[in-house]
Amino acid sequence: MNTSPMACRLGCGACCIAPSISSPIPGMPNGKKAGERCIQLDNNNLCKLFGDERRPKVCSDFSATIDVCGTTNAQALQLITELEQMT
């Protein structure tokens, strides 16, 4: 298992789609369900709240690693979806 931090792939968005987020998100006061696209994810799969203090802590604390994000955007979506289903 490789849990070393890696550079996030811009435009991936898997961490903003696959997991459920129970924290309030601007525009989504009840958080979001697993598999639901975050309202703050733009058309280029970039977070509109990146660097904004309103961004949920769970989002800013996420650290991309090869075992969670794989080597492609599709693999990241698959791996994070599997992790969500196991928890």
CSV table of N, CA and C in Angstrom, one decimal:
chain,number,residue,atom,x,y,z
A,1,MET,N,0.8,-1.2,0.0
A,1,MET,CA,0.0,0.0,0.0
A,1,MET,C,0.9,1.2,0.0
A,2,ASN,N,0.6,2.2,-0.9
A,2,ASN,CA,1.4,3.4,-1.0
A,2,ASN,C,0.5,4.6,-0.5
A,3,THR,N,0.8,5.0,0.7
A,3,THR,CA,0.1,6.1,1.3
A,3,THR,C,0.9,7.4,1.3
A,4,SER,N,1.9,7.5,0.5
A,4,SER,CA,2.7,8.7,0.4
A,4,SER,C,1.9,9.8,-0.3
A,5,PRO,N,1.8,11.0,0.2
A,5,PRO,CA,1.1,12.0,-0.5
A,5,PRO,C,1.6,12.2,-2.0
A,6,MET,N,0.7,12.5,-2.8
A,6,MET,CA,1.1,12.8,-4.2
A,6,MET,C,0.4,14.1,-4.6
A,7,ALA,N,0.8,14.6,-5.8
A,7,ALA,CA,0.2,15.8,-6.3
A,7,ALA,C,-1.2,15.5,-6.8
A,8,CYS,N,-2.2,16.2,-6.4
A,8,CYS,CA,-3.6,16.0,-6.9
A,8,CYS,C,-3.6,16.3,-8.4
A,9,ARG,N,-4.4,15.5,-9.1
A,9,ARG,CA,-4.5,15.7,-10.6
A,9,ARG,C,-5.6,16.7,-10.8
A,10,LEU,N,-5.3,17.9,-11.3
A,10,LEU,CA,-6.3,18.9,-11.6
A,10,LEU,C,-7.3,18.4,-12.5
A,11,GLY,N,-8.6,18.6,-12.3
A,11,GLY,CA,-9.7,18.2,-13.2
A,11,GLY,C,-10.1,16.8,-12.9
A,12,CYS,N,-9.7,16.2,-11.8
A,12,CYS,CA,-10.1,14.8,-11.5
A,12,CYS,C,-11.5,14.9,-10.9
A,13,GLY,N,-11.6,15.5,-9.7
A,13,GLY,CA,-12.9,15.6,-9.1
A,13,GLY,C,-13.5,14.4,-8.4
A,14,ALA,N,-12.8,13.3,-8.4
A,14,ALA,CA,-13.3,12.1,-7.8
A,14,ALA,C,-13.6,12.2,-6.3
A,15,CYS,N,-12.8,13.0,-5.6
A,15,CYS,CA,-13.0,13.2,-4.2
A,15,CYS,C,-14.2,14.1,-3.9
A,16,CYS,N,-14.7,14.8,-4.9
A,16,CYS,CA,-15.8,15.7,-4.8
A,16,CYS,C,-17.1,15.0,-5.3
A,17,ILE,N,-17.0,13.8,-5.8
A,17,ILE,CA,-18.1,13.0,-6.3
A,17,ILE,C,-18.4,11.8,-5.5
A,18,ALA,N,-17.4,10.9,-5.4
A,18,ALA,CA,-17.6,9.6,-4.9
A,18,ALA,C,-18.0,9.5,-3.4
A,19,PRO,N,-17.3,10.2,-2.5
A,19,PRO,CA,-17.6,10.1,-1.1
A,19,PRO,C,-18.8,10.9,-0.6
A,20,SER,N,-19.4,10.4,0.4
A,20,SER,CA,-20.5,11.2,1.1
A,20,SER,C,-19.7,12.2,1.9
A,21,ILE,N,-20.3,13.4,2.1
A,21,ILE,CA,-19.8,14.4,3.0
A,21,ILE,C,-20.9,14.9,3.9
A,22,SER,N,-20.7,14.7,5.2
A,22,SER,CA,-21.8,15.1,6.1
A,22,SER,C,-21.7,16.5,6.6
A,23,SER,N,-20.6,17.2,6.3
A,23,SER,CA,-20.4,18.6,6.7
A,23,SER,C,-21.2,19.5,5.7
A,24,PRO,N,-21.8,20.6,6.3
A,24,PRO,CA,-22.4,21.5,5.4
A,24,PRO,C,-21.4,22.1,4.3
A,25,ILE,N,-21.9,22.2,3.1
A,25,ILE,CA,-21.1,22.8,2.0
A,25,ILE,C,-22.0,24.0,1.5
A,26,PRO,N,-21.4,25.2,1.2
A,26,PRO,CA,-22.2,26.2,0.7
A,26,PRO,C,-23.0,25.8,-0.5
A,27,GLY,N,-24.3,25.9,-0.4
A,27,GLY,CA,-25.2,25.5,-1.5
A,27,GLY,C,-25.7,24.1,-1.2
A,28,MET,N,-25.1,23.4,-0.2
A,28,MET,CA,-25.6,22.0,0.2
A,28,MET,C,-25.5,21.9,1.7
A,29,PRO,N,-26.5,22.6,2.4
A,29,PRO,CA,-26.4,22.7,3.8
A,29,PRO,C,-26.4,21.3,4.6
A,30,ASN,N,-26.9,20.3,3.9
A,30,ASN,CA,-26.9,19.0,4.6
A,30,ASN,C,-25.8,18.1,4.1
A,31,GLY,N,-24.8,18.7,3.4
A,31,GLY,CA,-23.7,17.9,2.9
A,31,GLY,C,-24.1,17.2,1.6
A,32,LYS,N,-23.5,16.1,1.2
A,32,LYS,CA,-23.9,15.4,0.0
A,32,LYS,C,-23.8,13.9,0.1
A,33,LYS,N,-24.6,13.2,-0.7
A,33,LYS,CA,-24.6,11.8,-0.7
A,33,LYS,C,-23.4,11.2,-1.5
A,34,ALA,N,-23.0,10.0,-1.2
A,34,ALA,CA,-22.0,9.3,-2.0
A,34,ALA,C,-22.5,9.3,-3.5
A,35,GLY,N,-21.6,9.6,-4.4
A,35,GLY,CA,-21.9,9.5,-5.8
A,35,GLY,C,-22.6,10.8,-6.4
A,36,GLU,N,-22.9,11.7,-5.5
A,36,GLU,CA,-23.5,13.0,-5.9
A,36,GLU,C,-22.4,14.0,-6.1
A,37,ARG,N,-22.5,14.7,-7.2
A,37,ARG,CA,-21.5,15.7,-7.6
A,37,ARG,C,-21.7,16.9,-6.6
A,38,CYS,N,-20.6,17.4,-6.0
A,38,CYS,CA,-20.7,18.5,-5.2
A,38,CYS,C,-21.1,19.8,-6.0
A,39,ILE,N,-21.9,20.6,-5.5
A,39,ILE,CA,-22.4,21.8,-6.2
A,39,ILE,C,-21.2,22.8,-6.4
A,40,GLN,N,-20.2,22.6,-5.6
A,40,GLN,CA,-19.0,23.5,-5.7
A,40,GLN,C,-18.0,23.0,-6.7
A,41,LEU,N,-18.2,21.9,-7.4
A,41,LEU,CA,-17.3,21.4,-8.4
A,41,LEU,C,-17.7,22.1,-9.8
A,42,ASP,N,-16.8,22.8,-10.4
A,42,ASP,CA,-17.1,23.5,-11.6
A,42,ASP,C,-17.1,22.5,-12.8
A,43,ASN,N,-17.3,23.0,-14.0
A,43,ASN,CA,-17.4,22.2,-15.2
A,43,ASN,C,-16.0,21.6,-15.6
A,44,ASN,N,-14.9,22.1,-15.0
A,44,ASN,CA,-13.6,21.6,-15.3
A,44,ASN,C,-13.2,20.6,-14.1
A,45,ASN,N,-14.1,20.3,-13.3
A,45,ASN,CA,-13.9,19.4,-12.1
A,45,ASN,C,-12.9,20.0,-11.2
A,46,LEU,N,-13.0,21.3,-11.0
A,46,LEU,CA,-12.1,22.1,-10.0
A,46,LEU,C,-13.0,22.6,-8.9
A,47,CYS,N,-12.6,22.6,-7.7
A,47,CYS,CA,-13.3,23.1,-6.6
A,47,CYS,C,-13.4,24.6,-6.6
A,48,LYS,N,-14.6,25.2,-6.6
A,48,LYS,CA,-14.8,26.6,-6.6
A,48,LYS,C,-14.5,27.2,-5.2
A,49,LEU,N,-14.4,26.4,-4.2
A,49,LEU,CA,-14.1,26.9,-2.8
A,49,LEU,C,-12.6,26.6,-2.4
A,50,PHE,N,-11.8,26.1,-3.4
A,50,PHE,CA,-10.4,25.9,-3.0
A,50,PHE,C,-9.7,27.1,-2.5
A,51,GLY,N,-9.1,27.1,-1.3
A,51,GLY,CA,-8.5,28.2,-0.7
A,51,GLY,C,-9.5,29.1,0.1
A,52,ASP,N,-10.7,28.8,0.0
A,52,ASP,CA,-11.8,29.6,0.7
A,52,ASP,C,-12.0,29.0,2.1
A,53,GLU,N,-12.2,29.9,3.1
A,53,GLU,CA,-12.4,29.5,4.4
A,53,GLU,C,-13.7,28.7,4.6
A,54,ARG,N,-14.7,28.9,3.6
A,54,ARG,CA,-15.9,28.2,3.7
A,54,ARG,C,-15.9,26.7,3.3
A,55,ARG,N,-14.7,26.4,2.7
A,55,ARG,CA,-14.5,25.0,2.3
A,55,ARG,C,-14.6,24.1,3.5
A,56,PRO,N,-15.3,23.0,3.4
A,56,PRO,CA,-15.4,22.1,4.6
A,56,PRO,C,-14.0,21.5,5.0
A,57,LYS,N,-13.8,21.4,6.3
A,57,LYS,CA,-12.5,20.9,6.8
A,57,LYS,C,-12.2,19.5,6.2
A,58,VAL,N,-13.2,18.7,6.1
A,58,VAL,CA,-12.9,17.3,5.5
A,58,VAL,C,-12.4,17.4,4.1
A,59,CYS,N,-12.8,18.4,3.4
A,59,CYS,CA,-12.2,18.6,2.0
A,59,CYS,C,-10.8,19.1,2.0
A,60,SER,N,-10.6,20.1,2.8
A,60,SER,CA,-9.2,20.7,2.9
A,60,SER,C,-8.2,19.7,3.5
A,61,ASP,N,-8.7,18.8,4.4
A,61,ASP,CA,-7.8,17.8,5.0
A,61,ASP,C,-7.5,16.6,4.1
A,62,PHE,N,-8.3,16.4,3.0
A,62,PHE,CA,-8.0,15.3,2.1
A,62,PHE,C,-6.6,15.4,1.5
A,63,SER,N,-5.9,14.3,1.5
A,63,SER,CA,-4.6,14.3,0.9
A,63,SER,C,-4.6,13.2,-0.1
A,64,ALA,N,-4.3,13.5,-1.3
A,64,ALA,CA,-4.2,12.5,-2.4
A,64,ALA,C,-3.1,11.6,-2.2
A,65,THR,N,-3.3,10.3,-2.3
A,65,THR,CA,-2.3,9.2,-2.3
A,65,THR,C,-2.6,8.2,-3.4
A,66,ILE,N,-1.6,7.5,-3.8
A,66,ILE,CA,-1.7,6.6,-4.9
A,66,ILE,C,-2.7,5.5,-4.6
A,67,ASP,N,-2.8,5.0,-3.3
A,67,ASP,CA,-3.7,3.9,-3.0
A,67,ASP,C,-5.1,4.4,-3.0
A,68,VAL,N,-5.4,5.6,-2.8
A,68,VAL,CA,-6.8,6.2,-2.9
A,68,VAL,C,-7.1,6.7,-4.3
A,69,CYS,N,-6.1,7.4,-4.9
A,69,CYS,CA,-6.4,8.0,-6.2
A,69,CYS,C,-5.9,7.3,-7.4
A,70,GLY,N,-5.2,6.2,-7.2
A,70,GLY,CA,-4.7,5.5,-8.4
A,70,GLY,C,-3.8,6.3,-9.3
A,71,THR,N,-3.8,5.9,-10.6
A,71,THR,CA,-3.0,6.6,-11.6
A,71,THR,C,-3.8,7.4,-12.6
A,72,THR,N,-5.2,7.2,-12.6
A,72,THR,CA,-6.0,8.0,-13.5
A,72,THR,C,-7.2,8.5,-12.8
A,73,ASN,N,-7.9,9.4,-13.4
A,73,ASN,CA,-9.1,10.0,-12.8
A,73,ASN,C,-10.2,8.9,-12.7
A,74,ALA,N,-10.3,8.0,-13.7
A,74,ALA,CA,-11.3,6.9,-13.6
A,74,ALA,C,-11.0,6.0,-12.5
A,75,GLN,N,-9.7,5.7,-12.3
A,75,GLN,CA,-9.3,4.8,-11.2
A,75,GLN,C,-9.6,5.4,-9.9
A,76,ALA,N,-9.4,6.7,-9.8
A,76,ALA,CA,-9.7,7.4,-8.5
A,76,ALA,C,-11.1,7.3,-8.2
A,77,LEU,N,-12.0,7.5,-9.2
A,77,LEU,CA,-13.4,7.5,-8.9
A,77,LEU,C,-13.8,6.1,-8.4
A,78,GLN,N,-13.2,5.0,-9.1
A,78,GLN,CA,-13.5,3.7,-8.7
A,78,GLN,C,-13.0,3.3,-7.3
A,79,LEU,N,-11.8,3.7,-7.0
A,79,LEU,CA,-11.2,3.4,-5.7
A,79,LEU,C,-11.9,4.1,-4.6
A,80,ILE,N,-12.2,5.4,-4.7
A,80,ILE,CA,-12.9,6.2,-3.7
A,80,ILE,C,-14.3,5.7,-3.5
A,81,THR,N,-15.0,5.3,-4.6
A,81,THR,CA,-16.3,4.7,-4.5
A,81,THR,C,-16.3,3.4,-3.7
A,82,GLU,N,-15.3,2.5,-3.9
A,82,GLU,CA,-15.1,1.3,-3.2
A,82,GLU,C,-14.9,1.5,-1.7
A,83,LEU,N,-14.0,2.5,-1.4
A,83,LEU,CA,-13.7,2.9,0.0
A,83,LEU,C,-15.0,3.4,0.7
A,84,GLU,N,-15.8,4.2,0.0
A,84,GLU,CA,-17.0,4.7,0.5
A,84,GLU,C,-18.0,3.6,0.8
A,85,GLN,N,-18.1,2.6,0.0
A,85,GLN,CA,-19.0,1.5,0.2
A,85,GLN,C,-18.6,0.6,1.3
A,86,MET,N,-17.2,0.5,1.6
A,86,MET,CA,-16.7,-0.3,2.7
A,86,MET,C,-16.9,0.3,4.1
A,87,THR,N,-17.2,1.6,4.1
A,87,THR,CA,-17.3,2.3,5.4
A,87,THR,C,-18.8,2.6,5.7
